[in-house]
GROMACS .gro file of C-alpha atoms in nm:
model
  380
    1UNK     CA    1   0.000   0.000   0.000
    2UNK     CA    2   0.294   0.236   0.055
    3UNK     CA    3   0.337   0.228  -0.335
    4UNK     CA    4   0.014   0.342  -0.385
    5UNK     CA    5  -0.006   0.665  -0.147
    6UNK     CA    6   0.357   0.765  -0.238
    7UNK     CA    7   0.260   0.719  -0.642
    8UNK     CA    8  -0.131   0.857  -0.565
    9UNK     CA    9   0.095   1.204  -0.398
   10UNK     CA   10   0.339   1.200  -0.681
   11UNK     CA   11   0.134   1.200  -0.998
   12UNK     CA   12  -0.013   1.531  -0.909
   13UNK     CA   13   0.352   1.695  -0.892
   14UNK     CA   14   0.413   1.946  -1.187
   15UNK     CA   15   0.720   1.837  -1.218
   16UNK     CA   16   0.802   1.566  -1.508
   17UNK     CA   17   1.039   1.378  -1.310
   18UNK     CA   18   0.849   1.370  -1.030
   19UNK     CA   19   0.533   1.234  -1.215
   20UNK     CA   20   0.686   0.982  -1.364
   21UNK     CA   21   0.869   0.841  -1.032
   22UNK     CA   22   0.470   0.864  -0.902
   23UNK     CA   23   0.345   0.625  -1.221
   24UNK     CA   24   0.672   0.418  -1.124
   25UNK     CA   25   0.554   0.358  -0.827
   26UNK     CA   26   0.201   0.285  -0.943
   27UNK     CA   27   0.342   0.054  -1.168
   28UNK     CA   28   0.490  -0.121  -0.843
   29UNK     CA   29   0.155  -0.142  -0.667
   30UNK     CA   30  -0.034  -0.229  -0.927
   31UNK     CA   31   0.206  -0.571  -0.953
   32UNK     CA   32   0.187  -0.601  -0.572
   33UNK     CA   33  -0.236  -0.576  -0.586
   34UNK     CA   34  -0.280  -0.819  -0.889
   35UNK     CA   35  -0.078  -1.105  -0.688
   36UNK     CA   36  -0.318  -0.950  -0.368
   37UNK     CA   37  -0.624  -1.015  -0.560
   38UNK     CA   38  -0.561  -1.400  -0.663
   39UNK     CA   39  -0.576  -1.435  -0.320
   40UNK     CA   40  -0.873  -1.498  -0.199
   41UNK     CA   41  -0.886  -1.376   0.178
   42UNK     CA   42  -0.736  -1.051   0.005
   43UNK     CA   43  -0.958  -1.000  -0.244
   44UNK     CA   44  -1.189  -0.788  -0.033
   45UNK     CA   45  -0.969  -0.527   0.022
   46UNK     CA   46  -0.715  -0.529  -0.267
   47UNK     CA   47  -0.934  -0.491  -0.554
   48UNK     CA   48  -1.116  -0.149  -0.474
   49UNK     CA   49  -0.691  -0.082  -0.373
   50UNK     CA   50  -0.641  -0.240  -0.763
   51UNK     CA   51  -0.923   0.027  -0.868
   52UNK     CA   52  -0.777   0.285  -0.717
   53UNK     CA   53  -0.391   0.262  -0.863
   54UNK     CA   54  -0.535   0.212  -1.210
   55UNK     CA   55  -0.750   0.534  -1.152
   56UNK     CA   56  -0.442   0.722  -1.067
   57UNK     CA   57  -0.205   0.565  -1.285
   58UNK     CA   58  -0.443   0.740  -1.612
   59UNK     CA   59  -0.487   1.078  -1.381
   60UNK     CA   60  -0.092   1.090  -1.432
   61UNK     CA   61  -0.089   0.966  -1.807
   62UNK     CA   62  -0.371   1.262  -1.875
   63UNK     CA   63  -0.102   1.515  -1.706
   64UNK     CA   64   0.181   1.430  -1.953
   65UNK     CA   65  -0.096   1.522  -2.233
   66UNK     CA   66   0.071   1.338  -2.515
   67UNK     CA   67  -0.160   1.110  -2.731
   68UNK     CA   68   0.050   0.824  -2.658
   69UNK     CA   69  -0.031   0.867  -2.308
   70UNK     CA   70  -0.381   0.987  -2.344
   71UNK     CA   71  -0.436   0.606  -2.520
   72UNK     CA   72  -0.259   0.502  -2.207
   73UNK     CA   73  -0.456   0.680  -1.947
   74UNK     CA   74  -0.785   0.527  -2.141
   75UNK     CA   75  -0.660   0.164  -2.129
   76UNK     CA   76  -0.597   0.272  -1.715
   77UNK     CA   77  -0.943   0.358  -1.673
   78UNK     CA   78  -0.995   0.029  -1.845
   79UNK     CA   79  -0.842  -0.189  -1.618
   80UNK     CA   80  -0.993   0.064  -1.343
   81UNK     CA   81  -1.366  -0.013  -1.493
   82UNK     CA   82  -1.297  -0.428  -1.503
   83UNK     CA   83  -1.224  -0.398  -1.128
   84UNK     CA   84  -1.495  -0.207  -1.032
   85UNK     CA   85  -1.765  -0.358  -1.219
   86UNK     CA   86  -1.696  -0.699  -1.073
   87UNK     CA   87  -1.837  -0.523  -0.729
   88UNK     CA   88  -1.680  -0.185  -0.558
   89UNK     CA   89  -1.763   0.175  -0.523
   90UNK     CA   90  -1.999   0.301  -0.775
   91UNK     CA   91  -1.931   0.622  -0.752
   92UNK     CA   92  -1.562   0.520  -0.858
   93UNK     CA   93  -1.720   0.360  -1.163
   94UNK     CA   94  -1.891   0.658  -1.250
   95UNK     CA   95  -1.585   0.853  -1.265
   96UNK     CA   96  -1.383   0.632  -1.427
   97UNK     CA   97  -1.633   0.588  -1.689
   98UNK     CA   98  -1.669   1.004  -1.723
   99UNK     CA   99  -1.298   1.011  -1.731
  100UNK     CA  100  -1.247   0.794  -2.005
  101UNK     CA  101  -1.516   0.969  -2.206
  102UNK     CA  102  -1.329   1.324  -2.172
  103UNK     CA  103  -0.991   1.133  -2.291
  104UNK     CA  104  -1.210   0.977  -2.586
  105UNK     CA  105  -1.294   1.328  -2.702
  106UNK     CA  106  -0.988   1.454  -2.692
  107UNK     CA  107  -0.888   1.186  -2.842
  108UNK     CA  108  -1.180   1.247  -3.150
  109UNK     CA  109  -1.352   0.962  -3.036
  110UNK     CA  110  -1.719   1.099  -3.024
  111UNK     CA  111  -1.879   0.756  -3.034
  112UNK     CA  112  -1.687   0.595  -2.751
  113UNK     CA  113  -1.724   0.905  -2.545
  114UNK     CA  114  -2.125   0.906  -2.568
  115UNK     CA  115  -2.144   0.537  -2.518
  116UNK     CA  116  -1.949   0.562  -2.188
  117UNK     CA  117  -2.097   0.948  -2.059
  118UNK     CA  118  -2.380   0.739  -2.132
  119UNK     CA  119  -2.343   0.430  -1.897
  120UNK     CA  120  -2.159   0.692  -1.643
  121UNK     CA  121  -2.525   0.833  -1.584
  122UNK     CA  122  -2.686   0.524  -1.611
  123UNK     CA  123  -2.447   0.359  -1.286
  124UNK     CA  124  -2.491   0.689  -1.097
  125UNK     CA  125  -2.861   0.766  -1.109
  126UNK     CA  126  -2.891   0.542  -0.874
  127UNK     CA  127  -2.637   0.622  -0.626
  128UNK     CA  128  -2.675   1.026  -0.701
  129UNK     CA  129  -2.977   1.078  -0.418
  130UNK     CA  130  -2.781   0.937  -0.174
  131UNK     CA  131  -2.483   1.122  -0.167
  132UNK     CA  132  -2.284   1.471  -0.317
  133UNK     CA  133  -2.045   1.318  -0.432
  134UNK     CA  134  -2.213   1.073  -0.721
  135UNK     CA  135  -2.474   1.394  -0.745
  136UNK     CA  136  -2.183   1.589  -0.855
  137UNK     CA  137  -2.007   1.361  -1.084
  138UNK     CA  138  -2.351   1.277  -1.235
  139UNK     CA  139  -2.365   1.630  -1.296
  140UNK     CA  140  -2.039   1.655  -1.482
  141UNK     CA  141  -2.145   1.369  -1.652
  142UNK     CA  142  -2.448   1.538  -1.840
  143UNK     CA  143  -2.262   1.816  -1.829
  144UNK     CA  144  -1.984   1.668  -2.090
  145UNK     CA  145  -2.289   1.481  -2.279
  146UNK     CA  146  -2.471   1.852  -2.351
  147UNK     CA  147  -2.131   1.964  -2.453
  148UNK     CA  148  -2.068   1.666  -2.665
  149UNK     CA  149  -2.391   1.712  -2.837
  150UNK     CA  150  -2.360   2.064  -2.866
  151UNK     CA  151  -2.044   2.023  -3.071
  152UNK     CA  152  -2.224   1.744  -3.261
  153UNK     CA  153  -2.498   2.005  -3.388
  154UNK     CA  154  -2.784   1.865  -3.163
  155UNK     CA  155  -2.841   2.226  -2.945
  156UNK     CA  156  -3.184   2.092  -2.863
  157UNK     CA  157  -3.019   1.776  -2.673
  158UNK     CA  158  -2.741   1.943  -2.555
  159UNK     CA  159  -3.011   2.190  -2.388
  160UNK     CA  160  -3.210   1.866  -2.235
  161UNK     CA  161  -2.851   1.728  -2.062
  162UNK     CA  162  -2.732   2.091  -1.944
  163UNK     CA  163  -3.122   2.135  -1.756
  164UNK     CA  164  -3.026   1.782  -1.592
  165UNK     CA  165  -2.678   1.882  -1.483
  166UNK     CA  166  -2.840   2.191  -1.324
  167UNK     CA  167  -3.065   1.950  -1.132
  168UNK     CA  168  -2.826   1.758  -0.971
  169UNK     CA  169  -2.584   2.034  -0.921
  170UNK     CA  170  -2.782   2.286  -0.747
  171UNK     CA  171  -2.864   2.116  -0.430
  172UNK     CA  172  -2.462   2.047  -0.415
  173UNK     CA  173  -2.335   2.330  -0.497
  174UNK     CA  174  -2.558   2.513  -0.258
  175UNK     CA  175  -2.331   2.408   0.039
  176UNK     CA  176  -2.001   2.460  -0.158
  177UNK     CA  177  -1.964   2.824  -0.113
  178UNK     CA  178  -1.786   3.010  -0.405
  179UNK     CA  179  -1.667   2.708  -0.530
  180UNK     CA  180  -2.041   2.563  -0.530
  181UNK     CA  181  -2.131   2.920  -0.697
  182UNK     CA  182  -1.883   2.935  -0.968
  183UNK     CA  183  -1.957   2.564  -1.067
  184UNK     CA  184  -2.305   2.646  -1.105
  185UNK     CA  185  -2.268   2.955  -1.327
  186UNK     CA  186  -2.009   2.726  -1.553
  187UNK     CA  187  -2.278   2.536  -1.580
  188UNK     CA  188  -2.560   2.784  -1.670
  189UNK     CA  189  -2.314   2.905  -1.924
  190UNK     CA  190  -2.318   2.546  -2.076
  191UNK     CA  191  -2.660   2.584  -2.057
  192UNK     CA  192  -2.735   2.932  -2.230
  193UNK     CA  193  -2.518   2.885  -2.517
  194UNK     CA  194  -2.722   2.562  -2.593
  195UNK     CA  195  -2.998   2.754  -2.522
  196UNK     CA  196  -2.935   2.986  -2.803
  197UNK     CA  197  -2.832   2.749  -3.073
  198UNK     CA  198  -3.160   2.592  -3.000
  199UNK     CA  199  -3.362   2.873  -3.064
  200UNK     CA  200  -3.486   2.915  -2.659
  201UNK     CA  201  -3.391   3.307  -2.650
  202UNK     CA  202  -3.563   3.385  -2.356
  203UNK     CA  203  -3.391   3.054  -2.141
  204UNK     CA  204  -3.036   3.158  -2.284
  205UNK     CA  205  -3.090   3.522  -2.165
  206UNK     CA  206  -3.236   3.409  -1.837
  207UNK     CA  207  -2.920   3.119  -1.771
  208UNK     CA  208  -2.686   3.375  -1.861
  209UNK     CA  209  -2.795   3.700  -1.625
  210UNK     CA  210  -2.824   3.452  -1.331
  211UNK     CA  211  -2.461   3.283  -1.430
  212UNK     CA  212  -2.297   3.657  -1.422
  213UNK     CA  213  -2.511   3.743  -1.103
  214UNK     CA  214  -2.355   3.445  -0.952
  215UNK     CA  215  -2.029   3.566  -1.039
  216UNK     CA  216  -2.044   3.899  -0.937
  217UNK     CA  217  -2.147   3.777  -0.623
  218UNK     CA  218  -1.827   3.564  -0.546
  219UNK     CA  219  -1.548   3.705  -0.358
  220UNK     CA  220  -1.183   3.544  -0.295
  221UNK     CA  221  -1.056   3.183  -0.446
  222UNK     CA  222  -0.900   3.152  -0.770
  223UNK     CA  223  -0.899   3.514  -0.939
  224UNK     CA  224  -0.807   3.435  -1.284
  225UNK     CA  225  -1.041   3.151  -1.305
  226UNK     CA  226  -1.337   3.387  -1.177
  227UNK     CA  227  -1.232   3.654  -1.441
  228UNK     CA  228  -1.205   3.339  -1.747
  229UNK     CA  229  -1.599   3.225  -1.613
  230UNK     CA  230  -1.747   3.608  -1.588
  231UNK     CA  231  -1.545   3.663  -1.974
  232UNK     CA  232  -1.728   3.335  -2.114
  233UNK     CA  233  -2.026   3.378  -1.934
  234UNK     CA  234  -2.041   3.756  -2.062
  235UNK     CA  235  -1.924   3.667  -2.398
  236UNK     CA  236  -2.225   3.393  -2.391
  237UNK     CA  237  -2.498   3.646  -2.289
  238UNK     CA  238  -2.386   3.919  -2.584
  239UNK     CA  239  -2.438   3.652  -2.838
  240UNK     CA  240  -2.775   3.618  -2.708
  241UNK     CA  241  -2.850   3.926  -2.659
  242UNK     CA  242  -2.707   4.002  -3.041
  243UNK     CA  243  -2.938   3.759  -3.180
  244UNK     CA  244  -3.251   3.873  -3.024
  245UNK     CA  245  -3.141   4.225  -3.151
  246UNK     CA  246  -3.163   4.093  -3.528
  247UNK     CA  247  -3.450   3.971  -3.496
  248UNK     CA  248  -3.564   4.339  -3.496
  249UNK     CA  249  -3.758   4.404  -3.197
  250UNK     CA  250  -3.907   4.702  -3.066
  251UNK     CA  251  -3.766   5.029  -3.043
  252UNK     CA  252  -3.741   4.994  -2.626
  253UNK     CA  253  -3.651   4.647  -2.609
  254UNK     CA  254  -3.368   4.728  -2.878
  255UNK     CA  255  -3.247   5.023  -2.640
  256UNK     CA  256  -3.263   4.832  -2.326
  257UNK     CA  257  -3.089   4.514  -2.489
  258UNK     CA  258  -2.799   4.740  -2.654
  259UNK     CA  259  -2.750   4.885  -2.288
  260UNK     CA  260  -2.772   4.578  -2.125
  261UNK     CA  261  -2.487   4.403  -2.337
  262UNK     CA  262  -2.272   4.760  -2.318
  263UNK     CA  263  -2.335   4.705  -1.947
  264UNK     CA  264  -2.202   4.332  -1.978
  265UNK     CA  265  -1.899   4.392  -2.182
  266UNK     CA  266  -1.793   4.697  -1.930
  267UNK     CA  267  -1.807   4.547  -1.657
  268UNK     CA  268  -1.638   4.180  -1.759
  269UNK     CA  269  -1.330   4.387  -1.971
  270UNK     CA  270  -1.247   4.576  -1.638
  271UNK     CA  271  -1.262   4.276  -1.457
  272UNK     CA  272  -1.013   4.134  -1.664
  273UNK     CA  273  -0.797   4.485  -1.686
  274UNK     CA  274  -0.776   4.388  -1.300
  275UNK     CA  275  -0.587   4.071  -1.283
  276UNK     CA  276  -0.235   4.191  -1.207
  277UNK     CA  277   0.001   4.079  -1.458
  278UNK     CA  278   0.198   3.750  -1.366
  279UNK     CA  279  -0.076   3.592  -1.210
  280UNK     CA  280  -0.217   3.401  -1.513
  281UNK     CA  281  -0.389   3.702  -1.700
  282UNK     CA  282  -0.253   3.537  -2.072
  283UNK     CA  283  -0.498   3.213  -1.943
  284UNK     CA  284  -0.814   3.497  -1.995
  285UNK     CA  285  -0.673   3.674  -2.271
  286UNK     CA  286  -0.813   3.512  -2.556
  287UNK     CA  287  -1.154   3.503  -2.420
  288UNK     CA  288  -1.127   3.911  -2.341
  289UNK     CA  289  -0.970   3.957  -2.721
  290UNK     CA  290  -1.334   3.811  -2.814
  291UNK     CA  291  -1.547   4.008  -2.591
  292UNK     CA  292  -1.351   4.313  -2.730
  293UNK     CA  293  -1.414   4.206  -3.097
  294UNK     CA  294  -1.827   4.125  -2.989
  295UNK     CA  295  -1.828   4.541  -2.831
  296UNK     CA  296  -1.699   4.675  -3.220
  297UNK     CA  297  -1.959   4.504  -3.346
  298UNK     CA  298  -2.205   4.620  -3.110
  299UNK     CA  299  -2.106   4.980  -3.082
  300UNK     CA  300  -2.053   4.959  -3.506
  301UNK     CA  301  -2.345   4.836  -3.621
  302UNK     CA  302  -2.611   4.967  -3.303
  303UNK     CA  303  -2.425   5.277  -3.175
  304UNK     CA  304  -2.154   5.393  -3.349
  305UNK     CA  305  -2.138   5.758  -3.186
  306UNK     CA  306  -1.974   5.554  -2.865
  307UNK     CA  307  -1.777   5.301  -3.140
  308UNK     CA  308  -1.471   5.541  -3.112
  309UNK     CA  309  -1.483   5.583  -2.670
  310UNK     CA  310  -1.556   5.209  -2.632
  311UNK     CA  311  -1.251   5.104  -2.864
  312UNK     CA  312  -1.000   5.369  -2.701
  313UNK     CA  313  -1.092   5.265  -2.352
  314UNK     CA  314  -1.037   4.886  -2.381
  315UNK     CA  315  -0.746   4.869  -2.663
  316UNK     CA  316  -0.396   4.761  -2.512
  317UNK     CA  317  -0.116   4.724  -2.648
  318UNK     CA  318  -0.185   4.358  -2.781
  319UNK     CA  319  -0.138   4.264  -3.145
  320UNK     CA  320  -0.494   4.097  -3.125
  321UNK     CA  321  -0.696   4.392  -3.032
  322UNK     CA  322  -0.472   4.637  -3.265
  323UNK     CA  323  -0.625   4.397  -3.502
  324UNK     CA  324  -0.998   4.451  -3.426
  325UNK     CA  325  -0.974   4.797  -3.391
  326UNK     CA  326  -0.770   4.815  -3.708
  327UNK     CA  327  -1.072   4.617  -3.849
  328UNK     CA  328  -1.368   4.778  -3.682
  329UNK     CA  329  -1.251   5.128  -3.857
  330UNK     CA  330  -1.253   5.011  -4.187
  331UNK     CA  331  -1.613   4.891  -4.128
  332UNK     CA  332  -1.724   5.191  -3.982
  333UNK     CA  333  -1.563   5.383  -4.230
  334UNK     CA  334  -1.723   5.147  -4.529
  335UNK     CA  335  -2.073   5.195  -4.328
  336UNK     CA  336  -2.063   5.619  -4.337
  337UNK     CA  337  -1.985   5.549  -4.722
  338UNK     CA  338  -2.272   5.322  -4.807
  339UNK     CA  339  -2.444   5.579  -4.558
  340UNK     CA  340  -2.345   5.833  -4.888
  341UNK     CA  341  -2.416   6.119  -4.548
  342UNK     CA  342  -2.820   6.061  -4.655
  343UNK     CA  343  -2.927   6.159  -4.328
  344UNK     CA  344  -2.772   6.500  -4.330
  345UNK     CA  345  -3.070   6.682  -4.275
  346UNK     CA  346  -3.122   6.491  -3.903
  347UNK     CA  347  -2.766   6.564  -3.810
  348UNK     CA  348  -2.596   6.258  -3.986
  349UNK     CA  349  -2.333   6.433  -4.119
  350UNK     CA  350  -2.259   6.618  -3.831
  351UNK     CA  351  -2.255   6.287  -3.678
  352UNK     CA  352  -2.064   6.109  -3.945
  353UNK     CA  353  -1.805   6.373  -3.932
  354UNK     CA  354  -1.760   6.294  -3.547
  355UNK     CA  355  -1.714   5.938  -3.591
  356UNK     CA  356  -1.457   6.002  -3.876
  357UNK     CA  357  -1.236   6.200  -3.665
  358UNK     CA  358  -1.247   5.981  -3.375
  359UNK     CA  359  -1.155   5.681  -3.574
  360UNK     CA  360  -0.854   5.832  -3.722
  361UNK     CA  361  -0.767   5.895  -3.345
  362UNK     CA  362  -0.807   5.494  -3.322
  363UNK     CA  363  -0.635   5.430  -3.591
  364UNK     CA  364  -0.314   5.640  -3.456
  365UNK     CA  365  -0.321   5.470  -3.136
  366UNK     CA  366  -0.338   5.122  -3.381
  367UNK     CA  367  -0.031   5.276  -3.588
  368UNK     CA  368   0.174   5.344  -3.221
  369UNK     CA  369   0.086   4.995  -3.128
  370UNK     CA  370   0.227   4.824  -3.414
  371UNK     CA  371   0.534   5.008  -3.411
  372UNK     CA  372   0.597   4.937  -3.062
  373UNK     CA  373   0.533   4.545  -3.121
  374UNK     CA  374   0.786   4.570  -3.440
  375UNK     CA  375   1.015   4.746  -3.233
  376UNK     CA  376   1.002   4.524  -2.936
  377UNK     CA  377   1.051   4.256  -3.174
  378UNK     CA  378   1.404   4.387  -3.348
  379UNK     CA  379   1.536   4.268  -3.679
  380UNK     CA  380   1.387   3.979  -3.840
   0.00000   0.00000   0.00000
């Protein structure tokens, strides 16, 4: 057994040569266990043991990410599955099973990752009423299955498995504090992007205000993975919020839905402009990048007298959002000409003539931007 705790502590080291001392000494129990389970009077207690080093022998293959070892870590969970199934913990079995689906789809291997999400739910229905633990993993488990079907171009499924997750989660999460919170509005994000694709506008909206309520609401734990959540779950609720605008609604509900997602994107890019840099801020970056790109579009196309304040105020000194600002003044400038100034007699060109100037003020800052990156960068 001393195998097993001293390779269970080491396979969750970041360092290489520590991890693979900690599947080393897996290796070791997992030799010592087999001859343990032939025995009969040790069968009792050496199998779930058996179960157990297989689990963490693939949690170790999964860290060293290669697709070698991803095959590896799925013929672990395997071997972890054949023990269990002949009589152990069931909520073991269930994760195992969702374990082996997430390496199957990363793996491209939509079919065997259904089949076992799949049988994952079906062995912890059961058990899930009876404890948090198998409530939570049969959480996760739907959870993956609306994502997988999501991806597969099924929104209306994946909306059916994200509404279970949220069943099982909820009472759970409810006693897990921030953690409890944050899981929760991951998982109304799930469910409001599924939500949209399916057409349910008014469900996506609703999912996504109470997932960035949630949010807001947290205070402490991991920074950085708060800020990535309240980015995706912002990002989520514009998209929404976009498509209910083209479907050309009233003049009031257009107004309030325009404020609401300038509200949204304010709020979740000064979040971000918070993390201090160092502390993982190039883990959110991307997502940010894409919220910046969604507020061009917004301000372009819905309000373009605040296009030029909204791009000044959130454009650093990244290549990436150089290159949507670069982009959202051609547009704008492309939009005042197919404009041709017709409105001039309500003030458009007046107008027009604003948003002109203040995009060749973005464009400047662009210009200073890129010749800072080149220079940074030196001679090719």
């Amino acid at each position: 057994m001393l195998w097993l705790w001293w390779g269970r502590l080491l396979v969750l080291a970041d360092n290489p040569a520590a991890l693979q001392a900690g599947l080393d000494g897996l290796d070791q129990a997992i030799v010592r266990l087999r001859a343990a389970v032939a025995l009969e009077d040790a069968a009792g207690w050496a199998r779930p043991a058996l179960a157990i080093a297989w689990m963490n022998r693939g949690q170790g293959c999964t860290r060293k990410g290669g697709p070698d070892d991803l095959r590896a870590a799925v013929g672990c969970y395997d071997q972890a599955i054949g023990q269990l199934l002949d009589g152990g913990d069931v909520n073991a079995l269930g994760a195992s099973l969702m374990n082996r689906a997430v390496l199957l789809l990363r793996l491209e291997d939509v079919a065997g990752a259904e089949a076992a999400l799949r049988q994952a739910i079906d062995v912890l229905t059961p058990l899930a009423a009876t404890g948090d633990a198998a409530a939570r993993n049969l959480a996760s488990a739907w959870s993956n299955l609306g994502v997988l079907r999501l991806e597969a171009g099924e929104p209306t499924a994946a909306l059916e498995a994200h509404r279970e997750a949220l069943v099982w989660l909820r009472p759970v999460a409810a006693k897990g504090g921030v953690a409890g919170a944050l899981d929760v509005a991951a998982r109304l994000t799930n469910l409001a992007q599924a939500a949209d694709a399916a057409g349910e506008f008014a469900e996506a909206l609703a999912a996504g205000r109470e997932a960035l309520q949630l949010i807001s609401k947290t205070t402490g734990g991991d920074t950085v993975q708060r800020t990535g959540l309240w980015l995706r779950a912002a990002h989520g609720l514009c998209v929404a919020l976009g498509g209910q605008l083209s479907a050309r609604p009233d003049a009031a509900e257009r107004a309030a839905w325009i404020d609401e997602a300038g509200d949204v994107l304010e709020r979740a890019l000064a979040e971000f402009a918070a993390i201090k840099p160092g502390t993982g801020a190039d883990e959110a970056a991307a997502p940010a990048a894409r919220l910046y790109g969604y507020g061009a579009w917004l301000y372009r196309t819905h309000r373009p007298r605040h296009l030029t304040a909204f791009l000044l105020a959130h454009l650093d000194a990244t290549e990436t959002r150089a290159k949507v600002a670069a982009e959202a003044v051609v547009a704008a400038r492309q939009d005042v000409v197919q404009r041709g100034f017709e409105d001039a007699a309500a003030g458009g060109l007046e107008r027009d003539g604003e948003l002109l100037r203040g995009l060749s003020g973005v464009e400047e800052r662009v210009r200073a931007i890129y010749k800072q990156l080149n220079s940074a960068a030196g001679p090719a």
